[in-house]
PDB file of C-alpha atoms in Angstrom:
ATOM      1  CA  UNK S  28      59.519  72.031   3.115  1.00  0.00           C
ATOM      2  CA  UNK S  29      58.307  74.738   0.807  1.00  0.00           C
ATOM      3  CA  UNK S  30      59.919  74.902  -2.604  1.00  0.00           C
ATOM      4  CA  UNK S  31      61.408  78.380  -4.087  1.00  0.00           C
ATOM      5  CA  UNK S  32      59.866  79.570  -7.097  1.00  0.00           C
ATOM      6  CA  UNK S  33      62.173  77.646  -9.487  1.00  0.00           C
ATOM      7  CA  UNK S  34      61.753  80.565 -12.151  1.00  0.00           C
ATOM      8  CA  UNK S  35      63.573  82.688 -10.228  1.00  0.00           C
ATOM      9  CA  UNK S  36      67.270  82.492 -12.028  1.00  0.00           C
ATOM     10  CA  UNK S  37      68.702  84.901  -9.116  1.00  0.00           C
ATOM     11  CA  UNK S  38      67.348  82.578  -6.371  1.00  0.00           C
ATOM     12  CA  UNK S  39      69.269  79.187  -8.072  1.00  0.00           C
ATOM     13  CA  UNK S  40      71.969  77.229  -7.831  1.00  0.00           C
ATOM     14  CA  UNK S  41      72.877  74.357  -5.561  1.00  0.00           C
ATOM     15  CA  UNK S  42      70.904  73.969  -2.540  1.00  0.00           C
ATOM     16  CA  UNK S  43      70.477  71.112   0.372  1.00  0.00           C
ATOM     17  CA  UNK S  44      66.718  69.584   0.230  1.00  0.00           C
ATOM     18  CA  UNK S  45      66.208  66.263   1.732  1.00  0.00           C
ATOM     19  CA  UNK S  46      63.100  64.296   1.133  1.00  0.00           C
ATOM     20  CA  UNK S  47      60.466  63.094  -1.793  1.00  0.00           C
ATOM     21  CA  UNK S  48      61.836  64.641  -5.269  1.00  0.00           C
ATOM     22  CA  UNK S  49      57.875  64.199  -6.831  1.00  0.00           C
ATOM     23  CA  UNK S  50      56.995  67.560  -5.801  1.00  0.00           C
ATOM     24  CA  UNK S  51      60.391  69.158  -6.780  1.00  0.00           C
ATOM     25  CA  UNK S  52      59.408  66.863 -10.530  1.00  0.00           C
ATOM     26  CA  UNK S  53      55.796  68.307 -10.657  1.00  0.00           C
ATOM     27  CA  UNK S  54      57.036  72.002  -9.534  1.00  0.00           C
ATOM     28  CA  UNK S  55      59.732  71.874 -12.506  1.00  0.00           C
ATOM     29  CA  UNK S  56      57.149  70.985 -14.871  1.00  0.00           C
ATOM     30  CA  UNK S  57      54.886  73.692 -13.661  1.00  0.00           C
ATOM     31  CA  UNK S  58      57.678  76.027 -13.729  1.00  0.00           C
ATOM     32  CA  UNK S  59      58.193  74.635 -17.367  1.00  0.00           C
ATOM     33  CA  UNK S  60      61.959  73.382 -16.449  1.00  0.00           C
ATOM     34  CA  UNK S  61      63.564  70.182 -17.717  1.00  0.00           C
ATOM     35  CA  UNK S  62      63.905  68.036 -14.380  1.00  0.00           C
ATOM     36  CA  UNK S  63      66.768  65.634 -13.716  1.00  0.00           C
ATOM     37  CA  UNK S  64      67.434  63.025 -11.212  1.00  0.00           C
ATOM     38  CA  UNK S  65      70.706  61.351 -10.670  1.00  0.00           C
ATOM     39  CA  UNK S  66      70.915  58.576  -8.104  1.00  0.00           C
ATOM     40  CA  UNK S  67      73.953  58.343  -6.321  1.00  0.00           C
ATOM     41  CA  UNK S  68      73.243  55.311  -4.375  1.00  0.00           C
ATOM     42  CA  UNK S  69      76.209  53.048  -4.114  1.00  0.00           C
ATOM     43  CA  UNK S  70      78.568  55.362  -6.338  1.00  0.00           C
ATOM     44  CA  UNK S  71      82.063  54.782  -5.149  1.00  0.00           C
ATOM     45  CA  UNK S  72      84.535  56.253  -7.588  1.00  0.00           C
ATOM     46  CA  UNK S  73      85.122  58.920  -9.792  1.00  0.00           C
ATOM     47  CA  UNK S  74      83.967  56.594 -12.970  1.00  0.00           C
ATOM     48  CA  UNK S  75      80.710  55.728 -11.453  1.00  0.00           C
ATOM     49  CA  UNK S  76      79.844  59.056 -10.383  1.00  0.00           C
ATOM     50  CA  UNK S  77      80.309  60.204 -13.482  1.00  0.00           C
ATOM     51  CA  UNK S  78      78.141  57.500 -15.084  1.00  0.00           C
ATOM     52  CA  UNK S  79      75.510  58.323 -12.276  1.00  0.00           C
ATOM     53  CA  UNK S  80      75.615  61.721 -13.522  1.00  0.00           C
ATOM     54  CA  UNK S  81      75.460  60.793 -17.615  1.00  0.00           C
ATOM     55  CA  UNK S  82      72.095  58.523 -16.903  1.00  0.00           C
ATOM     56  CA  UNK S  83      70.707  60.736 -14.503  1.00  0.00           C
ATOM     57  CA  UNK S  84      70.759  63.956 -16.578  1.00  0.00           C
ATOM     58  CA  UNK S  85      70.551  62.840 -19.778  1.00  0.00           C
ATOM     59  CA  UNK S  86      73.591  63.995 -21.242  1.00  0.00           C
ATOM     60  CA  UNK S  87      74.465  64.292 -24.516  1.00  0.00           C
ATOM     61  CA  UNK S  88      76.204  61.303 -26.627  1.00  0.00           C
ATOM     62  CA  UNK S  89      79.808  63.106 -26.756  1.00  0.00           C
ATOM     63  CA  UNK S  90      79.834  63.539 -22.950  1.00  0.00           C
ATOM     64  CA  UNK S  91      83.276  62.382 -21.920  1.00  0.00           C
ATOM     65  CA  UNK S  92      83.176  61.147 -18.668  1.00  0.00           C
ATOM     66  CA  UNK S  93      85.390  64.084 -16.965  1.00  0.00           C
ATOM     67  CA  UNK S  94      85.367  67.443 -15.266  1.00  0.00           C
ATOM     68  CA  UNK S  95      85.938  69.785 -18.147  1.00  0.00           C
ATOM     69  CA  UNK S  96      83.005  67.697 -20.004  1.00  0.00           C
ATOM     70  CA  UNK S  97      81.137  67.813 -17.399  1.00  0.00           C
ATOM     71  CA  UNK S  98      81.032  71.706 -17.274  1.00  0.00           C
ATOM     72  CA  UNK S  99      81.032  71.965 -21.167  1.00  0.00           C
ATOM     73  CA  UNK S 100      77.567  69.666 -21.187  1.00  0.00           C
ATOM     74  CA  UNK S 101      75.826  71.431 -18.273  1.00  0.00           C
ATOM     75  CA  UNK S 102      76.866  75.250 -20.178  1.00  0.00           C
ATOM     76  CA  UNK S 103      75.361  73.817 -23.723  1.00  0.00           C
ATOM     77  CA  UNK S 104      71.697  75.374 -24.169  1.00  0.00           C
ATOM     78  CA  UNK S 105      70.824  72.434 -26.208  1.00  0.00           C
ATOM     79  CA  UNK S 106      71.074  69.902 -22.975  1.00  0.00           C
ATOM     80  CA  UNK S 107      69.559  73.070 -21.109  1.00  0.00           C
ATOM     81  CA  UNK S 108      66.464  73.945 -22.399  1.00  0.00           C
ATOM     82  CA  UNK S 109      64.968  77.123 -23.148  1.00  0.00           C
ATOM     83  CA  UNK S 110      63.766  77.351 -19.585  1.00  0.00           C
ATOM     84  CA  UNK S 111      66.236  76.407 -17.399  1.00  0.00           C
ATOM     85  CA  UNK S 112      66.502  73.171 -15.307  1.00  0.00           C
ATOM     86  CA  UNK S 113      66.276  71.611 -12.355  1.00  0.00           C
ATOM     87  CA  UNK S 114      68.386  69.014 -10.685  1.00  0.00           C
ATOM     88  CA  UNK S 115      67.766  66.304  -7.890  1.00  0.00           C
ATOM     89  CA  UNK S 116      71.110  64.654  -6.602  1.00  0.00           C
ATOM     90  CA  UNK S 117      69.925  61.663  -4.450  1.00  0.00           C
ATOM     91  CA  UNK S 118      71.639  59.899  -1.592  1.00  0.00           C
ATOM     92  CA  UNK S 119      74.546  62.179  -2.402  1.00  0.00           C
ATOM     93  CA  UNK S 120      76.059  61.475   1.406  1.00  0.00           C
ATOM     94  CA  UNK S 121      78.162  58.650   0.582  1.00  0.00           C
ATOM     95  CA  UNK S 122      79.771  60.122  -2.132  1.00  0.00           C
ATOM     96  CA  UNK S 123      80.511  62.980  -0.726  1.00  0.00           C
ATOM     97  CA  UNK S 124      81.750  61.618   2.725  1.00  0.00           C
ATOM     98  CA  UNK S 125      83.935  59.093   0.597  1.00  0.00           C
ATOM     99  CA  UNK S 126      85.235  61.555  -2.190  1.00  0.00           C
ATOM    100  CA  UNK S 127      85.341  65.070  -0.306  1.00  0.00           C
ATOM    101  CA  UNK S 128      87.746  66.233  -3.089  1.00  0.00           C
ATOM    102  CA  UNK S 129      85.844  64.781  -5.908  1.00  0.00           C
ATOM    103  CA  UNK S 130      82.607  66.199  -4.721  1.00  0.00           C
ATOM    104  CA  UNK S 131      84.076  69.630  -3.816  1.00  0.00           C
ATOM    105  CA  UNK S 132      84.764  69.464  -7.319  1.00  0.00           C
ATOM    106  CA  UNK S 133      81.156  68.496  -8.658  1.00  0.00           C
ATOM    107  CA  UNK S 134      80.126  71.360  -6.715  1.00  0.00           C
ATOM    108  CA  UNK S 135      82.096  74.067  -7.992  1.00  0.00           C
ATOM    109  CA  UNK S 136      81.114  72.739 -11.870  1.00  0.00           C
ATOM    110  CA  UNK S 137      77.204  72.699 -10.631  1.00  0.00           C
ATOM    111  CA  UNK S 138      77.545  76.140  -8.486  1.00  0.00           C
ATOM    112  CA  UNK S 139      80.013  77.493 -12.014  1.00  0.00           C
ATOM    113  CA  UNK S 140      76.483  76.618 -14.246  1.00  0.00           C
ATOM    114  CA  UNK S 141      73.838  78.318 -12.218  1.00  0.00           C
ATOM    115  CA  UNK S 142      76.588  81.300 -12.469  1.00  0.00           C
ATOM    116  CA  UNK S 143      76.512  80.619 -16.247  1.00  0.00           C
ATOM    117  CA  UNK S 144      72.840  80.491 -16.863  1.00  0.00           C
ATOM    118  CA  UNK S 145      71.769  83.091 -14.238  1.00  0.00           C
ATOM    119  CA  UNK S 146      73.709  85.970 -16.502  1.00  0.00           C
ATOM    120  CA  UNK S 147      71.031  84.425 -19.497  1.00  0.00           C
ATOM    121  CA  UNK S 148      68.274  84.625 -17.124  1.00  0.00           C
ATOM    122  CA  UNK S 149      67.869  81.269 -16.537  1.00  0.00           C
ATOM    123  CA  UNK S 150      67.471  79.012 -13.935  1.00  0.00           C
ATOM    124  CA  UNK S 151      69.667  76.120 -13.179  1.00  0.00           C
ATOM    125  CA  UNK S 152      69.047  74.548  -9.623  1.00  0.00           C
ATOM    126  CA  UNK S 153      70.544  71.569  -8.052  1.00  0.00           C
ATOM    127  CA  UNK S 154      69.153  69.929  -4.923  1.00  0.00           C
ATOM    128  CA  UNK S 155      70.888  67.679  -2.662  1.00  0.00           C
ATOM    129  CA  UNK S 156      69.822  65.024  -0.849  1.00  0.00           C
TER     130      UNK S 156
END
């Protein structure tokens, strides 16, 4: 599957992509973009999603483990980057069959952030798998 050209801010936001995340790591880095990757395997709550999410994208030390801090960490241009970011969410099914509320939720904050950073010009994606 061909990749977009991740420094395209208008083109971002949160997309299904299924397979190998080293070429979405190495076309991040090319594209000069922090890259994150949160496993979701075995996540079954709300809790453990969210501590899925703090490892996986390296958030910052007051992250508090909710919604609203959620959005507040992934709208902060320190945790962004002057580039822009990209984000791999693996073996996301579960979760989502599980927790279709909860991960309606995650989606809005995610799609909310590209919306955020594409009026700066920069590029926050989030792939699915």
């Amino acid at each position: 599957m061909k990749l977009p050209d991740l420094r395209d801010a208008e083109g971002a936001g949160v997309h299904e992509r299924h397979g190998d995340t080293a070429p979405l790591a190495a076309a991040a880095r090319e594209a000069k973009l922090r890259f994150h990757l949160a496993d979701l395997r075995g996540v079954g709550s709300k809790i453990e999603l969210m501590a899925a999410l703090e490892k996986g994208l390296r958030l910052p030390a007051h992250f508090g483990s909710n919604w609203d801090a959620l959005a507040d960490c992934l709208e902060d241009g320190d945790w962004l980057g002057s580039d822009g970011c990209v984000i791999a969410l693996r073996h996301a099914a579960g979760y989502r069959k599980g927790h279709a509320a909860d991960w309606s939720t995650l989606e809005d904050i995610l799609a909310e952030a590209a919306d955020f950073w594409r009026e700066r010009h920069k590029p926050f994606w989030v792939f699915v798998d």
